[in-house]
Coordinates of C-alpha atoms and ligand atoms in Angstrom, one line a residue:
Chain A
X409 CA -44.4 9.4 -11.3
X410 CA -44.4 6.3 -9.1
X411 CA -44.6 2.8 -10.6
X412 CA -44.0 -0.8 -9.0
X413 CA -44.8 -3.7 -10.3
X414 CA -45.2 -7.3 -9.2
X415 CA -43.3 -6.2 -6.0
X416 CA -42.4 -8.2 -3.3
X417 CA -40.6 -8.2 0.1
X418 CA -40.1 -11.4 2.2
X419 CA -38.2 -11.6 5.3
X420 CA -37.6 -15.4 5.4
X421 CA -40.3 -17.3 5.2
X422 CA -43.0 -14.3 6.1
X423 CA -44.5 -12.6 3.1
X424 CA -44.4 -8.9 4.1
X425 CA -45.9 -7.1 0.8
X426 CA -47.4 -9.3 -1.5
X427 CA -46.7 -9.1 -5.5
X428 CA -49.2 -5.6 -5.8
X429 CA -49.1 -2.8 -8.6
X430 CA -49.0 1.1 -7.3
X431 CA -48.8 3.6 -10.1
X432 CA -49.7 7.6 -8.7
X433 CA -49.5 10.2 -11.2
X434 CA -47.3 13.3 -11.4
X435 CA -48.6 15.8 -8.9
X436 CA -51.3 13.5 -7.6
X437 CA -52.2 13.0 -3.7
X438 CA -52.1 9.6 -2.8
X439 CA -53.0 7.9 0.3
X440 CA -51.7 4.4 1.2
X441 CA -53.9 2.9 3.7
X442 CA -54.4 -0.6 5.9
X443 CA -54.2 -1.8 9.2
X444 CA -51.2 -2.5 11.6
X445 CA -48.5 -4.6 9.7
X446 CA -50.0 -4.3 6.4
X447 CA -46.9 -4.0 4.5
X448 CA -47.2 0.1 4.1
X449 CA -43.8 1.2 6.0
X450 CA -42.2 -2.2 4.0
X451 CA -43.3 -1.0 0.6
X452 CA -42.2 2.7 1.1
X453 CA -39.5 1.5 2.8
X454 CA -38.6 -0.1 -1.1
X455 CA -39.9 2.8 -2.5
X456 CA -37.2 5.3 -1.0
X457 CA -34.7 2.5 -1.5
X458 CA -33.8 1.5 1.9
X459 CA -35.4 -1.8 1.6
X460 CA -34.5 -4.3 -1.6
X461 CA -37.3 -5.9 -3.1
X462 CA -37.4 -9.9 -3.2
X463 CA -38.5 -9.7 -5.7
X464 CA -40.6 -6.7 -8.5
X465 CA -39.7 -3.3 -10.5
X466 CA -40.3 0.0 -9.8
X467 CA -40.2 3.6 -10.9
X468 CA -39.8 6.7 -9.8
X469 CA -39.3 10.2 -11.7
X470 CA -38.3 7.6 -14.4
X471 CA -35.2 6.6 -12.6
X472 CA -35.3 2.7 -12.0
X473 CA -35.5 2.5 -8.4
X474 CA -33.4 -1.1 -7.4
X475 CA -30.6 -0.1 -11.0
X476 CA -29.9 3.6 -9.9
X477 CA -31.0 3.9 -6.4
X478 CA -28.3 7.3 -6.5
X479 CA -30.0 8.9 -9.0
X480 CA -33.6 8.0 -7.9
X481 CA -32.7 9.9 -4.5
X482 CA -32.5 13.2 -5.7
X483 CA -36.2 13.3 -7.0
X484 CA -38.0 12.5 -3.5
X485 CA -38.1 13.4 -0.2
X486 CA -39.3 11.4 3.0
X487 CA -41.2 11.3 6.3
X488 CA -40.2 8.4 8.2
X489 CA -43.2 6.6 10.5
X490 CA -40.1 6.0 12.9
X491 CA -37.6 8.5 14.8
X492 CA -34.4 9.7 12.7
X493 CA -33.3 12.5 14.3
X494 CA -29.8 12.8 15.9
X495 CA -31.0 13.3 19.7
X496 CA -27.3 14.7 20.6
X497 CA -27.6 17.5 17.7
X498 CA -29.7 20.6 18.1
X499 CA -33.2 21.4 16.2
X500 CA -32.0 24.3 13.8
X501 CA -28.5 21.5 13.5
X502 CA -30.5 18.8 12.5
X503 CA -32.1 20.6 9.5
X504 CA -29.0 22.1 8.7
X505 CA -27.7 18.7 8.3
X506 CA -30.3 17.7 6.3
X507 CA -30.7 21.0 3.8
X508 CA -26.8 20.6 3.2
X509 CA -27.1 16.8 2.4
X510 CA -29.7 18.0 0.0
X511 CA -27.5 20.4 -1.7
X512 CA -29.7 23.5 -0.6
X513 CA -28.5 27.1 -0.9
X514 CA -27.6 29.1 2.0
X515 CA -29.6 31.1 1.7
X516 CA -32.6 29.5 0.7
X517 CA -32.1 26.9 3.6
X518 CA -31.6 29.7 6.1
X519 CA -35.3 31.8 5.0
X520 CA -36.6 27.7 5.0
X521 CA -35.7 26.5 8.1
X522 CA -37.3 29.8 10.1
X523 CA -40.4 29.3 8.1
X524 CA -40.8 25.9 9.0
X525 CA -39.5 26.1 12.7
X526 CA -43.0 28.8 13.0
X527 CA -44.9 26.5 11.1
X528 CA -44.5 23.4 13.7
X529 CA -43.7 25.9 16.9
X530 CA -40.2 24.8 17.5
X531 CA -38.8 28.4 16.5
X532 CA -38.2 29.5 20.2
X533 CA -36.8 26.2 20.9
X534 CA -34.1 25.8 17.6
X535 CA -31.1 26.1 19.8
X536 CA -32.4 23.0 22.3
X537 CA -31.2 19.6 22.1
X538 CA -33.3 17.4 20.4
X539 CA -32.8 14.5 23.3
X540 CA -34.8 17.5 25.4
X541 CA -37.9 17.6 23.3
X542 CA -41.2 15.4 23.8
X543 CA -42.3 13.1 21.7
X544 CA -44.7 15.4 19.9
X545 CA -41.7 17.9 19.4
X546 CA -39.9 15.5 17.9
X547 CA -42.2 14.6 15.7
X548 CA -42.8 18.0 14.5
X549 CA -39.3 18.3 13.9
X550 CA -39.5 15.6 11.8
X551 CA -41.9 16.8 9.7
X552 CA -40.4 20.2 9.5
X553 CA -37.0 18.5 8.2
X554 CA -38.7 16.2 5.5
X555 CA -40.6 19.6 4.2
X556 CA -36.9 21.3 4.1
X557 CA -36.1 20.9 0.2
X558 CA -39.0 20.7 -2.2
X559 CA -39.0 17.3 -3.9
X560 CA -40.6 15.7 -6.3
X561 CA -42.1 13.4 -4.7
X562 CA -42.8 13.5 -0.7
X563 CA -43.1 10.2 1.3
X564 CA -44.8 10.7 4.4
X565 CA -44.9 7.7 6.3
X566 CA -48.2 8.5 9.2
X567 CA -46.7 12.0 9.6
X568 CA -49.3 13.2 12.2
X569 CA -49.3 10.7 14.5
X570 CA -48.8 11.4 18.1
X571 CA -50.1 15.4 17.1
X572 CA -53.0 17.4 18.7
X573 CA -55.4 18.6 15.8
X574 CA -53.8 22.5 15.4
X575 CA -50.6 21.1 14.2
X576 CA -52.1 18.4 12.6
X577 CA -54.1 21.0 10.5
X578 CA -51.2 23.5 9.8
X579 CA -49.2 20.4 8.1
X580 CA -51.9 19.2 6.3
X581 CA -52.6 22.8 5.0
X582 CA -48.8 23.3 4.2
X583 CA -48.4 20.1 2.3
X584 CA -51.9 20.8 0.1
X585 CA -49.9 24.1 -0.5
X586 CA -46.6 22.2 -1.6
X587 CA -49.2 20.1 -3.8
X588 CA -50.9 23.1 -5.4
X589 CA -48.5 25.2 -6.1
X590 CA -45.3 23.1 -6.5
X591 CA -47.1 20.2 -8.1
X592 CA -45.1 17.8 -5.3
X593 CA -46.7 14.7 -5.7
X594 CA -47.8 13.4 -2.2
X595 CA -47.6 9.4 -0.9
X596 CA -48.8 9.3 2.2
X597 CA -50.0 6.7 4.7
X598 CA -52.4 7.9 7.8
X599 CA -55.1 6.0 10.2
X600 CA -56.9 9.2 10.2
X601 CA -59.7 8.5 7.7
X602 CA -60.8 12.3 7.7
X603 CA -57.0 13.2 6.4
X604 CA -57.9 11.3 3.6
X605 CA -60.9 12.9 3.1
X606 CA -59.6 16.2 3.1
X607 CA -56.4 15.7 0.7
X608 CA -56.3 12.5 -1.1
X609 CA -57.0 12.1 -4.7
X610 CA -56.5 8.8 -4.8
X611 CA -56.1 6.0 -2.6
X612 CA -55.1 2.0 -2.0
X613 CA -56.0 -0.3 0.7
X614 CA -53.7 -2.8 1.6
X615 CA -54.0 -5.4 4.0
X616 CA -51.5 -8.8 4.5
X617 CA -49.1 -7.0 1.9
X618 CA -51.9 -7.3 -1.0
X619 CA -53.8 -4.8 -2.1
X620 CA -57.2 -5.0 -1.6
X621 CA -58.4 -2.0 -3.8
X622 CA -57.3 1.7 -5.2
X623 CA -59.4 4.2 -6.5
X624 CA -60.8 7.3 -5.4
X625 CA -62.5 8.0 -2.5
X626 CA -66.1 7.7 -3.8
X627 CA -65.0 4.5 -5.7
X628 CA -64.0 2.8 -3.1
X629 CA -67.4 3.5 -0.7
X630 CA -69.5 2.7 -3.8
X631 CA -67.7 -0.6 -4.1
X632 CA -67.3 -1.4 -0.5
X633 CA -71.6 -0.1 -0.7
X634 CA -71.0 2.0 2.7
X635 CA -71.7 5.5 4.1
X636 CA -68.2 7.0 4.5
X637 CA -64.2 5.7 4.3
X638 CA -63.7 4.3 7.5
X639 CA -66.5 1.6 7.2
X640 CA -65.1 1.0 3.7
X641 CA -62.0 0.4 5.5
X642 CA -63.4 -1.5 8.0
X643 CA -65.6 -3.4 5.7
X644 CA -63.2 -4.1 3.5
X645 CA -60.1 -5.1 5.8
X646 CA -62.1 -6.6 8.6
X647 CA -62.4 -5.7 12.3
X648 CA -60.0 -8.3 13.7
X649 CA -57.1 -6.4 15.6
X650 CA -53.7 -7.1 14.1
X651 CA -50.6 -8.9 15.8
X652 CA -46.9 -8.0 14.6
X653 CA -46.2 -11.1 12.7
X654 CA -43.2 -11.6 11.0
X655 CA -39.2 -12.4 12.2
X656 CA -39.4 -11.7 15.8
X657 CA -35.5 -11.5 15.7
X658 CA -34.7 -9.3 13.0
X659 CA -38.1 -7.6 13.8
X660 CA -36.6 -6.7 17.4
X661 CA -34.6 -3.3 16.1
X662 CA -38.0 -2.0 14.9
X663 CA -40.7 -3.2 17.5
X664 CA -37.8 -1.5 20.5
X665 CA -37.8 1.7 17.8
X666 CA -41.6 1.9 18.5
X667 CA -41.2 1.4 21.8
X668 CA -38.9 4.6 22.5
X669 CA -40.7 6.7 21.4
Chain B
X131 CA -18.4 18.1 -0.8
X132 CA -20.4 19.9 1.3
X133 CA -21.8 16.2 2.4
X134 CA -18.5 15.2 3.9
X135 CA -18.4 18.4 5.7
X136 CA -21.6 18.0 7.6
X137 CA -21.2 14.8 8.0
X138 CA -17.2 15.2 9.2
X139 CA -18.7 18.5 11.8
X140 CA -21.2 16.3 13.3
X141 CA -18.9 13.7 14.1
X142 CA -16.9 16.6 16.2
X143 CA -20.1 18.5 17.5
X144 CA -20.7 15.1 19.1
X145 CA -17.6 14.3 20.3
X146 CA -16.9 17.8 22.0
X147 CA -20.3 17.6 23.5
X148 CA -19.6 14.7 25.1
X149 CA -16.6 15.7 27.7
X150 CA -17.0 12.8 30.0
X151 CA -16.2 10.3 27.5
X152 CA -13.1 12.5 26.5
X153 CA -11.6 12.2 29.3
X154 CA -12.8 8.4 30.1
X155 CA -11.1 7.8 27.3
X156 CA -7.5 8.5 28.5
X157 CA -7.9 6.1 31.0
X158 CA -6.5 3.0 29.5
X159 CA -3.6 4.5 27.9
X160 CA -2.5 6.0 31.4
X161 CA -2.7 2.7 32.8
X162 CA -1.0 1.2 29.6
X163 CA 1.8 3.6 30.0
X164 CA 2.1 3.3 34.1
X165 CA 1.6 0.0 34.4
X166 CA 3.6 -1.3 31.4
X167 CA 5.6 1.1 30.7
X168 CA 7.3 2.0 34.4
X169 CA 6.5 -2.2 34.8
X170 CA 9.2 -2.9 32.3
X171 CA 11.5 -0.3 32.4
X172 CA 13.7 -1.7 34.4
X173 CA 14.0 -5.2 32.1
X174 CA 14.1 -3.6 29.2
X175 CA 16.7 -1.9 30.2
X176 CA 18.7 -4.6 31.3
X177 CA 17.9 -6.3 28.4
X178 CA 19.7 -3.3 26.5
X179 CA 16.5 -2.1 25.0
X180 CA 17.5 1.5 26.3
X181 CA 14.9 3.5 27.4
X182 CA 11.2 2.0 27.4
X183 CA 8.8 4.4 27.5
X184 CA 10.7 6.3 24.7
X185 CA 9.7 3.0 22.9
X186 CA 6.3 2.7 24.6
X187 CA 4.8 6.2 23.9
X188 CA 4.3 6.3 20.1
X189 CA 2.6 2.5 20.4
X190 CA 0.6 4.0 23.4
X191 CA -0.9 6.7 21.2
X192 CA -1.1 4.6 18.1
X193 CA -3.1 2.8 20.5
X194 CA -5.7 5.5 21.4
X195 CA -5.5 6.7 17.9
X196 CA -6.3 2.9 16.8
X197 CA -9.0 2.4 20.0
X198 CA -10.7 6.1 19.5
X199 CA -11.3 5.8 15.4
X200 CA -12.7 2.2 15.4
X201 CA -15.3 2.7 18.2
X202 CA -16.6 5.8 16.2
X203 CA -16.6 3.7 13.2
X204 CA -18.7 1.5 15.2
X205 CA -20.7 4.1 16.1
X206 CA -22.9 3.5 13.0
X207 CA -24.8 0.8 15.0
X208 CA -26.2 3.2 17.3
X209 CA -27.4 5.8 14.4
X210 CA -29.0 2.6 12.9
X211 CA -30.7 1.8 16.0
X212 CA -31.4 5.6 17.1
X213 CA -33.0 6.0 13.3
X214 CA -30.8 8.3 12.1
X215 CA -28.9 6.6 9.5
X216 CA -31.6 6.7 7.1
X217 CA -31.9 10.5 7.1
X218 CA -28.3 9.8 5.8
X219 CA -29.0 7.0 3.9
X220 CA -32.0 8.4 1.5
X221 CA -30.1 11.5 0.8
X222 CA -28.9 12.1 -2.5
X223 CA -25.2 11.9 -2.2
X224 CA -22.9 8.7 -2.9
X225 CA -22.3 6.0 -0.9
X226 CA -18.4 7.1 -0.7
X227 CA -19.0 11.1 0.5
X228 CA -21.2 8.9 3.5
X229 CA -18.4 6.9 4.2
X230 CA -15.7 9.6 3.7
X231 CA -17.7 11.9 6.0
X232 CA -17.8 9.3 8.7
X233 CA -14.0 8.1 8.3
X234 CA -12.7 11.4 8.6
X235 CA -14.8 12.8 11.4
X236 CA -13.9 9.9 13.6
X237 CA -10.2 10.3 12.5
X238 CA -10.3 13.8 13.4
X239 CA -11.8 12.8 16.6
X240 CA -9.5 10.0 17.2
X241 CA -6.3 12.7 16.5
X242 CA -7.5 15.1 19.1
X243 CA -8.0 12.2 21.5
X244 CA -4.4 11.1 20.3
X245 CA -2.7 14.7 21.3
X246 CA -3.9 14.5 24.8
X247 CA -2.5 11.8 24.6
X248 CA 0.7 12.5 23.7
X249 CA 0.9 15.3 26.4
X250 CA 0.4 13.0 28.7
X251 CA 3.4 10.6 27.7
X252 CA 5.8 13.6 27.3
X253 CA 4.6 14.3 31.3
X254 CA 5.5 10.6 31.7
X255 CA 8.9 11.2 30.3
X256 CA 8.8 10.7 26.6
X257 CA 11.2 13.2 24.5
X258 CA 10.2 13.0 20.8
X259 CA 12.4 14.6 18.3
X260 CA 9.9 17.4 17.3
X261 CA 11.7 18.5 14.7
X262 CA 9.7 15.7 12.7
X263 CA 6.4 16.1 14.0
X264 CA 4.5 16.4 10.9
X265 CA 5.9 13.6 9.8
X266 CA 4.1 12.2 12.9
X267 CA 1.1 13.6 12.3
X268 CA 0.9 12.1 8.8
X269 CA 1.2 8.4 10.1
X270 CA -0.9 9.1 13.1
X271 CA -3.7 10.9 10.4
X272 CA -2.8 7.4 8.0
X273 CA -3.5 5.2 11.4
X274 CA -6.8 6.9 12.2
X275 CA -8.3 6.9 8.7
X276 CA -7.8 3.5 8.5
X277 CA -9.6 2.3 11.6
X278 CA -12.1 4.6 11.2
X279 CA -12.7 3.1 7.8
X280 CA -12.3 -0.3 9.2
X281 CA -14.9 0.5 12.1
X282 CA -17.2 1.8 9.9
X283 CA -17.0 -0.9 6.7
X284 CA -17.8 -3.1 10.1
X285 CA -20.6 -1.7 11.9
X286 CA -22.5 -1.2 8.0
X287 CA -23.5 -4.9 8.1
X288 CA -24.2 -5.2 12.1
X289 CA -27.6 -4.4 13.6
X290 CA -26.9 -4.2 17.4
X291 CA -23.7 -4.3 19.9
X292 CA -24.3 -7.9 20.5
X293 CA -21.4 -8.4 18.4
X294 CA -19.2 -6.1 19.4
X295 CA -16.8 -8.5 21.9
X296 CA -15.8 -10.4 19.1
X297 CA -14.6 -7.6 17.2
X298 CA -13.3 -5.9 20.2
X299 CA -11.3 -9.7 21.6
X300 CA -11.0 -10.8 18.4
X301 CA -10.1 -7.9 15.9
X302 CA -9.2 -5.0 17.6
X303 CA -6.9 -5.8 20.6
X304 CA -4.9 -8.2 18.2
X305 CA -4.1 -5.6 15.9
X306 CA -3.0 -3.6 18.7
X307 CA -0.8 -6.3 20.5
X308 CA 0.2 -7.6 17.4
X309 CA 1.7 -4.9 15.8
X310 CA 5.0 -4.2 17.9
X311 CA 3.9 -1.5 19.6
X312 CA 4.7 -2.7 23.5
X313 CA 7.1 -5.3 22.2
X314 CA 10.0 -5.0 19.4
X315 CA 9.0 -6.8 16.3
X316 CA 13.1 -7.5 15.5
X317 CA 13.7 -11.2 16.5
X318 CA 10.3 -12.0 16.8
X319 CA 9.3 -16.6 16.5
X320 CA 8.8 -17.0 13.1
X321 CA 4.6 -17.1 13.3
X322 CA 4.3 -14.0 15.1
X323 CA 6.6 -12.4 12.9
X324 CA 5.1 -12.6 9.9
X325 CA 1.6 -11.7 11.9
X326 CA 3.4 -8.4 12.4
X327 CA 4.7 -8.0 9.4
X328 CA 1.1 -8.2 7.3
X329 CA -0.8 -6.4 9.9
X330 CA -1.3 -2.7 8.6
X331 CA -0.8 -1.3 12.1
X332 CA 2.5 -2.6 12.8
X333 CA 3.7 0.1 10.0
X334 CA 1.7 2.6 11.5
X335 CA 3.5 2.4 14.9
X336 CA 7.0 1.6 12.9
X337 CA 6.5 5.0 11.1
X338 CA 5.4 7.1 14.7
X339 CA 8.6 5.5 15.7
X340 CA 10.6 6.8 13.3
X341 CA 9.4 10.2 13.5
X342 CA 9.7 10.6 16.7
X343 CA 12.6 8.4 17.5
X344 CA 14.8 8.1 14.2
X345 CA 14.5 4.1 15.4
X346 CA 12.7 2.1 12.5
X347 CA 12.1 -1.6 11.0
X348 CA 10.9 -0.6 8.0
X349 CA 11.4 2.0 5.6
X350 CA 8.8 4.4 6.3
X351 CA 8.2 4.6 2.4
X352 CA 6.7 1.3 3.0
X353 CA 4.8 2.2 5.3
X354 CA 3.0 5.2 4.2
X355 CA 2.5 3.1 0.8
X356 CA 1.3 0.0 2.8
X357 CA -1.4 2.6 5.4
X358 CA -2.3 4.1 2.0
X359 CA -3.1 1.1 0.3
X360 CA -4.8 -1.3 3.2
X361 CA -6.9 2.0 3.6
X362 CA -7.7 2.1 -0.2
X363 CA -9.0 -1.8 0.4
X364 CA -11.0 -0.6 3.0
X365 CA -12.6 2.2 2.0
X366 CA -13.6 -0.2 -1.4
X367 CA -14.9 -3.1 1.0
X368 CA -16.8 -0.1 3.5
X369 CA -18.5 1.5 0.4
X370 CA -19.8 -2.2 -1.1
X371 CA -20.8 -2.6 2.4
X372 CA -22.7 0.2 2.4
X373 CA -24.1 -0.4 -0.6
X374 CA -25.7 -3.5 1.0
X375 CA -26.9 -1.5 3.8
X376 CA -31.0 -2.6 4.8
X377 CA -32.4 -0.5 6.5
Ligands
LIG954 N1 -37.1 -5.8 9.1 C1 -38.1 -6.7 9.3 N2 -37.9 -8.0 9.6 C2 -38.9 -8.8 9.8 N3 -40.2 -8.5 9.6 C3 -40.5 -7.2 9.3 C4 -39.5 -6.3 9.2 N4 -40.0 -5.1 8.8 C5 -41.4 -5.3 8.8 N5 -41.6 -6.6 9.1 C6 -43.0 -7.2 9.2 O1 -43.6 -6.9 8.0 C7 -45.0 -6.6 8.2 C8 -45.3 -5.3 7.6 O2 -44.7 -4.3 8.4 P1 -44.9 -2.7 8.0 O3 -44.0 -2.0 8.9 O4 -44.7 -2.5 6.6 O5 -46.4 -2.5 8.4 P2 -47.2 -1.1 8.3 O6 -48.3 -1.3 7.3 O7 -46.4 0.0 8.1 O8 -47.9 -1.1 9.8 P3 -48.1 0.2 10.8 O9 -49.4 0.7 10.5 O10 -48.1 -0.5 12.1 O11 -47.0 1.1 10.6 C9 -45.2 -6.7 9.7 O12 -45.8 -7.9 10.0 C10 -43.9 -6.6 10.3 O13 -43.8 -7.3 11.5
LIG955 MG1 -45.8 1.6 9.1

């Protein structure tokens, strides 16, 4: 379902994802792991065509991602790691907005975005400005509007973070639902280890934009010879903490993004 | 469709919602039309220019038309930096519904802003021939989709407001001064006349003039066909811009 090859992203001089290989399989779980600045955000960033490689191929629902980034659009769907909500529109407006970009159905958006309001708690608050909410609202919100039309594929790019464990747990059930029964195939990225453990099928480690291994979980503690994930993770990746490298000034936009939250 | 629709409807939820800068916004042009236009009444009309601010007004609201659709253009930066352009961006319609969306929402925006306007220079003393006033509304509709296009095609390739003097010193206010709108463009040095005469918006106020004063320089054929086609250039260069667009 999802194929790049000898991909590559530079910005100048700084190597951000490092020539690597992803392939996940139609209807497949997959989990995209590594530390701080590993290169995850970049490469999905490529992935959902937002981002042109340096340099690489890839493939998604057969469409050739960099030739026919319009066509490639309609088959996936996306969680962004950073804010993209319009903060002057209401909740219910902003997934308006997004189920008529997607071509949805009246109809179908309308039964949709009710559903999805309950499952993140945002019901009673539709009609609120979105510059009102706290962080965690926002991010729920978020989640709620990537979930809105039933892709293909689903980027989520560290969709729980910032979320107390009940929410947490309702979008993890609702996405293994979207999985099971829609056969969505699921990329995700998370640096909760036990989210892994509960959904993914599959998984890659990337660290300094390479990656350092994919398999599933048990292959990857036999081969890292630990007890659980997280010290596979740890054993594998090191326990050094990790600076934002890179081009400070074009870096600026994101590292202020992160910051207003 | 549907796309430029929701994008066009949030341009205008977020203009209506924002009522201070609605009315901020007719600042300028009051002072343009007190200051400059009661300023030089009195030479112009020595000079046997007739009437000035029956000359002034349609350059006045050519102006806000001109001033209000660029600066929504521009507006882009701020989804970029607020995030939300890639909800727009990885959705699955084309380049040119984004664009046309955009353009059109902020020339809707810049017409209202342009009607107030307008009732404020017939308070000042302007008498239009309304008889023609769609044929107003047409140029004004040409002017604004134009500099909203222009404002956008811009703002694709610009990551913060840093820049945003130089386009304001350097782009925008020349077009405006430039294009015969406080000043006749008849008689003109040679240099500036021929900066007139290939800047779009000096067709755009030529045609408000004609509409609402029966007083033109150039055919207004030509200058529908000239608003058409800049805006044709624009929307081209805007949607290869956007093409290019990194998020
Ligand atoms: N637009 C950019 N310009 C310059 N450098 C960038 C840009 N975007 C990302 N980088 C750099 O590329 C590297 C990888 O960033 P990326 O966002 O992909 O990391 P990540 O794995 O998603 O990290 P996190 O877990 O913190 O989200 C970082 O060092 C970052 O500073
Ligand atoms: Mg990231």
């Amino acid at each position: 379902m999802i194929e790049a090859r000898n991909l590559t992203k530079k910005f100048g001089d700084f190597i951000a994802v490092d020539n690597i290989y992803i392939k996940v399989n139609k209807g497949e779980v997959f989990a995209f792991l590594g530390p701080n600045g590993a290169g995850k955000s970049t490469t999905i960033k490529m992935l959902t065509t937002l981002l042109t490689p340096t340099s690489g191929d890839i493939f998604l629902n057969n469409h050739n991602v960099i030739e026919n980034p319009h066509e490639t659009r309609r088959s996936f769907g996306i969680v962004f790691q950073d804010p993209s909500l319009d903060n002057e529109l209401t909740a219910e407006e902003n997934m308006q907005f997004h189920a008529v970009l997607y071509g949805l159905k009246k109809d179908v958006y309308q039964k949709r975005i009710v559903e999805l309001l309950n499952l993140v708690e945002l019901y009673d608050r539709k009609d609120s400005y979105v510059k009102n909410f706290s962080g965690g609202m926002k991010r729920r919100l978020e989640i709620a509007r990537g979930l809105l039309h039933h892709p293909k594929v689903l980027f989520l790019d560290e969709p729980t973070i910032g979320l107390d464990p009940q929410t947490r747990n309702h979008i993890w059930t609702y996405i293994n639902n979207l999985n099971k029964k829609e056969n969505v195939t699921i990329f995700f990225t998370t640096h909760h280890m036990e989210e892994v453990e509960r959904i993914a099928q599959r998984v890659a480690i990337i660290d300094h934009g390479k990656i350092l291994i994919t398999g599933t979980i048990g292959e990857i503690i036999q081969k890292a010879d630990t007890k659980n994930l997280e010290d596979a993770f740890i054993s594998l990746t090191g326990s050094k903490i990790r600076e934002e490298t890179g081009n400070v000034g074009l870096n600026q936009m994101r590292i202020s993004n992160k910051l207003m939250r | 469709m549907n796309a430029i629709y929701i994008l066009w409807l949030r341009q205008l939820k977020r203009f209506v919602r924002k009522k201070a800068s609605i009315v901020g916004a007719l600042g300028q042009p009051i002072i343009f039309l007190l200051a400059i236009g009661f300023g030089f009444s009195p030479i112009y009309a020595k000079a046997g220019g007739g009437n000035y601010i029956q000359f002034l007004a349609p350059g006045i609201i050519v102006m806000t038309v001109l001033f209000t659709s660029i600066f929504t253009g521009l507006e882009i930066i701020w989804d970029k930096q607020f995030g939300f352009l890639k909800e727009t961006f990885v959705a699955p319609i084309s380049r040119l519904e984004i664009l046309l969306g955009k353009t059109l929402g902020g020339a809707t925006v810049a017409m209202i802003q342009g009607t107030f306007v307008f009732l404020i220079t017939l308070i000042a003393g302007f008498r239009p021939d309304l008889a023609s006033l769609p044929l107003a509304l047409l140029f004004l509709f040409l002017v604004a989709v134009l500099s909203s296009a222009l404002g956008a095609a811009i703002a694709a390739r610009l990551d913060d407001m840093q820049g945003f003097p130089l386009i304001f010193n350097f782009m925008v206010q020349p077009l405006f001064f430039l294009s015969g709108a406080i000043f006749p463009i008849k008689d003109l040095p040679p240099a500036l006349s021929f900066i007139t005469k290939i800047n779009p918006f000096s067709y755009g106020v030529d045609g408000l003039r004609y509409a609402f004063n029966g007083a033109n320089v150039f055919n207004p054929v030509l200058s529908i066909s000239v608003l058409c086609g800049f805006t044709a250039v624009i929307l081209a260069a805007g949607v290869y811009q956007f093409s290019k667009v990194q998020l």
